[in-house]
Coordinates of C-alpha atoms in Angstrom, one line a residue:
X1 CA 0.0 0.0 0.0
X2 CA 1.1 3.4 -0.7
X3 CA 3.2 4.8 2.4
X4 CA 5.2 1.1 3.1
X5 CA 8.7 0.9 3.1
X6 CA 10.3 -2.2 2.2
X7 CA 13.8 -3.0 3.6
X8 CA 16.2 -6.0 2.6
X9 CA 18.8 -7.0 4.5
X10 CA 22.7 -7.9 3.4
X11 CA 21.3 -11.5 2.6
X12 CA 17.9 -11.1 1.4
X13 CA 15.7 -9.9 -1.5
X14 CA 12.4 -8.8 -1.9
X15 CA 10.3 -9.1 -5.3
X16 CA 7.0 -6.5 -5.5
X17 CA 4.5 -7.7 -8.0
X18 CA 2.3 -4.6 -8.8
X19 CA -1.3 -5.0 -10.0
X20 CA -0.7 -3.3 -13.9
X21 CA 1.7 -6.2 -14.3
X22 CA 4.9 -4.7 -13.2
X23 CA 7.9 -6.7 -11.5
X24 CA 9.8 -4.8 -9.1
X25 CA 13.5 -6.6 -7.2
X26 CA 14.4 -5.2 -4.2
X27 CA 17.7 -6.0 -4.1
X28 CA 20.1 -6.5 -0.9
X29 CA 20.8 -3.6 1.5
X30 CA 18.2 -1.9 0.0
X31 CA 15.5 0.4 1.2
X32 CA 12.8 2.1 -0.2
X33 CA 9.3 3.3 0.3
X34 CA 5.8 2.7 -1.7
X35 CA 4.5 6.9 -2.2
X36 CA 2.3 6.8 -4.9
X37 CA 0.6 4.2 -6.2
X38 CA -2.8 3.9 -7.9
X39 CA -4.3 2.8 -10.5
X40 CA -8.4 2.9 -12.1
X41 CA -10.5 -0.2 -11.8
X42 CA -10.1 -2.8 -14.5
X43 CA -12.1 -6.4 -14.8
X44 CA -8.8 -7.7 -16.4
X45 CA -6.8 -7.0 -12.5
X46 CA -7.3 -10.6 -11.2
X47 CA -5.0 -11.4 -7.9
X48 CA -2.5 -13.7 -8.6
X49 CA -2.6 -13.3 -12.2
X50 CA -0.8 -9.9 -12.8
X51 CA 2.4 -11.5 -14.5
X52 CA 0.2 -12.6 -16.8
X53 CA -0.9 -9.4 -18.4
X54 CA 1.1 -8.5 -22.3
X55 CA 0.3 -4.8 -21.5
X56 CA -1.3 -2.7 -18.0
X57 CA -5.1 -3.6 -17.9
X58 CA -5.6 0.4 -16.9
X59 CA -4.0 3.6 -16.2
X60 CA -2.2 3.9 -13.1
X61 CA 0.6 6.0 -11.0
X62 CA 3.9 4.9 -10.0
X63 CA 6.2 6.4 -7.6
X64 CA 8.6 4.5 -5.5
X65 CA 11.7 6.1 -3.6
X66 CA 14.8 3.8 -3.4
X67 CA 16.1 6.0 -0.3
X68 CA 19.6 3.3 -0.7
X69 CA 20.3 0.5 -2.6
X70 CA 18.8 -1.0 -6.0
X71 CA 16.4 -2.3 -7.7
X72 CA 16.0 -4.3 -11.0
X73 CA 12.5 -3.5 -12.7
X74 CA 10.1 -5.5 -15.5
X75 CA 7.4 -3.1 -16.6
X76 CA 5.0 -4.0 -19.1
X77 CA 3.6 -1.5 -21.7
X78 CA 2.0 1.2 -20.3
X79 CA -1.4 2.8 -20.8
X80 CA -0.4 6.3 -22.4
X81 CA -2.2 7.8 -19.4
X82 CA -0.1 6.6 -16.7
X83 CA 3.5 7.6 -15.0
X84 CA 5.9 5.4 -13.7
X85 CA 8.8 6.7 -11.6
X86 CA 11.6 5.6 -9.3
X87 CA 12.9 8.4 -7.1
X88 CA 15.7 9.1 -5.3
X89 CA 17.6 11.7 -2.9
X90 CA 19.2 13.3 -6.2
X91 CA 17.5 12.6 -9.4
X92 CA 14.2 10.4 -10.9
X93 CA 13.6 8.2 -13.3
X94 CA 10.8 8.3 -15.4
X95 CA 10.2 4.7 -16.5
X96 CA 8.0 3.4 -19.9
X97 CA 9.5 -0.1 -20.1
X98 CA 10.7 -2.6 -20.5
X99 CA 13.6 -3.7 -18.2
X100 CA 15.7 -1.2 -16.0
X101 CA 18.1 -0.8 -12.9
X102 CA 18.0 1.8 -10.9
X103 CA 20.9 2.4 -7.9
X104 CA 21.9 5.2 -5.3
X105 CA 24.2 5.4 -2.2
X106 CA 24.9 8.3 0.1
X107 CA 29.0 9.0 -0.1
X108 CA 28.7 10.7 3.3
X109 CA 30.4 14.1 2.3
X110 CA 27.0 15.8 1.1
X111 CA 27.0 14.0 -2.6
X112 CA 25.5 11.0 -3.8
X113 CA 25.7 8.3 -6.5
X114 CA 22.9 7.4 -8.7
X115 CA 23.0 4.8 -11.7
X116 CA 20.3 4.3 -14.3
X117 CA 20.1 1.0 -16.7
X118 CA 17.9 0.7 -19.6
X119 CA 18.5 -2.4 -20.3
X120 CA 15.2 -2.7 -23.0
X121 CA 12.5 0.0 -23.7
X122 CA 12.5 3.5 -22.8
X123 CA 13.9 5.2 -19.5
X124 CA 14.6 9.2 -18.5
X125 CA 16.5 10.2 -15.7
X126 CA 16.2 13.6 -14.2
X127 CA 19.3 15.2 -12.1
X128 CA 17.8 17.6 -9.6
X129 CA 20.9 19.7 -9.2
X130 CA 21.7 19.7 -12.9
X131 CA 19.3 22.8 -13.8
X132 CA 18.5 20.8 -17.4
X133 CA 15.9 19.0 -18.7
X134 CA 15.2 14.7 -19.0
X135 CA 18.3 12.8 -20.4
X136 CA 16.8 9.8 -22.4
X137 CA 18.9 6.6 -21.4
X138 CA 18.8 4.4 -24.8
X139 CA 18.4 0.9 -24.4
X140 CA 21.4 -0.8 -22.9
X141 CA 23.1 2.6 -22.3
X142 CA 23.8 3.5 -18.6
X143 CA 24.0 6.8 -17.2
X144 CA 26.2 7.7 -14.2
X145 CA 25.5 10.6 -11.9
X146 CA 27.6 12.4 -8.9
X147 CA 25.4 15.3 -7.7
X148 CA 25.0 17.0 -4.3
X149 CA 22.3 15.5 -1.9
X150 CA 20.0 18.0 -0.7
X151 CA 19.9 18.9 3.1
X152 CA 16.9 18.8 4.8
X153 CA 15.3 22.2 6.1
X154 CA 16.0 22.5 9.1
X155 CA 13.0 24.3 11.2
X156 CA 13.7 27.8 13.1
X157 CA 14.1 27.1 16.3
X158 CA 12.3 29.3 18.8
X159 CA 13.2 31.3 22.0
X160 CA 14.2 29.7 25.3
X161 CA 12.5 30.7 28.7
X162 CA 14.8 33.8 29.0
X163 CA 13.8 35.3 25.4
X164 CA 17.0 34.6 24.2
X165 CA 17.4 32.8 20.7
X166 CA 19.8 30.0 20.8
X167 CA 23.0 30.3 19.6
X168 CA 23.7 29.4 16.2
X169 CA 27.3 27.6 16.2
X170 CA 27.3 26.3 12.5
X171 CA 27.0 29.5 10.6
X172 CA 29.9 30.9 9.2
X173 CA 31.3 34.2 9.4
X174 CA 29.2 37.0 7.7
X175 CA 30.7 38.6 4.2
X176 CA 31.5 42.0 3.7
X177 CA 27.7 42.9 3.6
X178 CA 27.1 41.1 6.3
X179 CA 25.4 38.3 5.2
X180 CA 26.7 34.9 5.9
X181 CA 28.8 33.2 3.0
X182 CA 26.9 29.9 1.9
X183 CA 28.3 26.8 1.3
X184 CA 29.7 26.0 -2.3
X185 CA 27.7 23.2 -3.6
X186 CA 29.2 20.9 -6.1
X187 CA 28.7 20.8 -9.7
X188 CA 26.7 17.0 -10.7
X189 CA 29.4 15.5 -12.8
X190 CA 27.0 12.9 -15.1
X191 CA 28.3 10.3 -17.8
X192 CA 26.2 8.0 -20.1
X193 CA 28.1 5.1 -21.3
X194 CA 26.8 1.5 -22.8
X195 CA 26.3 -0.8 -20.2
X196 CA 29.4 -3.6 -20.0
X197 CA 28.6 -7.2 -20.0
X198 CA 29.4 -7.5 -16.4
X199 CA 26.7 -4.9 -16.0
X200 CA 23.9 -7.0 -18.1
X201 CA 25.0 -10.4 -16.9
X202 CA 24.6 -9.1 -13.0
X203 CA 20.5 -8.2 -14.4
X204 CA 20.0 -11.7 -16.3
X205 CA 21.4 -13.8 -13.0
X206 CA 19.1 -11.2 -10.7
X207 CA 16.4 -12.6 -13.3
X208 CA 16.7 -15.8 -13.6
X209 CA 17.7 -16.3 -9.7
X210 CA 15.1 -13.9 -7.8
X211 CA 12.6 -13.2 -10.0
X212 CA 8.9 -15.2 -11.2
X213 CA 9.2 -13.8 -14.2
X214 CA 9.3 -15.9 -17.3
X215 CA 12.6 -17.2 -17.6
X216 CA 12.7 -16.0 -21.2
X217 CA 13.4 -12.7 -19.9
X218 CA 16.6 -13.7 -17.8
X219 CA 17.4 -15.2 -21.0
X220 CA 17.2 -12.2 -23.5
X221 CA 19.4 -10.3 -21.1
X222 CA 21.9 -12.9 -20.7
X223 CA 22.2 -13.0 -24.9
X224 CA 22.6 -9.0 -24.5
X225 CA 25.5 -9.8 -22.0
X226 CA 27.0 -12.3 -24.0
X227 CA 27.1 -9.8 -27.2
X228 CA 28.4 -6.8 -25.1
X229 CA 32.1 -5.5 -24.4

């Protein structure tokens, strides 16, 4: 339901099966949360049966926040109505099929790593700190992103007992015009680059080893990973 979270541990993964026939792997060390999802009424959504859908039943809205970790996702073809998007702390992706990866992880000094795999259909990726518009990611291309994470905003915090606003220890000395100097916030450095055999043959063995999908899937990846560099 919209507003779980879903957490794997170092040795476990999870696999969400979405009612308009969407796969999603939770992989290992992973953590994310359910925001959004809905979707309209449809006599061809039958529990159980969702795998079994060639293309969603109705139109629906996707958004799921990978806070860390990855996930490996199977999405069928989409009603032209509906949105399908993975978030994260420094970018989204905006998915419209078929097969994808998406992967983030805090660096601890204020920037983040984000990786988005297209592995088949369509995928764009937005960089929140790039100031630019959707970079399509082309089937088996892989794009690569550095970019600052954004702090949270931090609420003002009110008077003690005495009147006297607490001291403010983290702010640094005021400019010439007397207004403090802000910190200098990293360009994102992005890269999109085809995605290396090692790369396609870790999504066809998450496939065929985690995953109820069809095992014809695992195995059109795996003849993608055996064809790449």
């Amino acid at each position: 339901q919209e507003g779980f979270r879903v957490e794997t541990t170092p040795k476990n993964t999870v696999e969400l099966i979405l009612s308009n026939g969407s796969t999603l792997i939770v992989s290992p060390d992973t953590l994310l949360e359910v925001k959004t999802f809905r979707q309209v009424v449809s006599d061809r959504i039958v529990d159980g049966e969702y795998q079994k859908l060639d293309k969603e039943p109705s139109p629906s809205i996707t958004e799921i926040e990978v806070i860390r970790g990855k996930v490996v996702g199977e999405v069928r073809k989409l009603n032209p109505q509906s949105s399908y998007t993975i978030k994260t702390p420094v970018g989204v992706a905006r998915i419209r099929g078929t097969i994808y990866t998406v992967e983030f992880s805090d660096n601890g000094k204020g920037t983040g790593t984000l990786s988005v795999g297209c592995v088949r259909g369509s995928v764009e990726a937005t960089v929140f700190a790039a100031n630019s518009g959707p970079i399509a990611v082309r089937p088996g291309d892989q794009l690569s992103v550095q970019a600052p994470v954004p702090k949270p905003v931090e609420a003002v915090k009110p008077p003690d007992a005495t009147g006297t606003k607490p001291a403010d220890t983290g702010t640094k000395p005021p400019d010439a015009t007397g207004t403090p100097a802000p910190e200098p916030t990293p360009a994102p450095v992005i890269t999109l680059a085809p995605m290396n055999s090692e790369q396609l043959g870790s999504v066809a063995t998450t496939l065929a080893t985690v995953s109820s999908l069809d095992q014809g899937v695992a195995a059109t990846v795996k003849n993608m990973a055996d064809n790449a560099p």
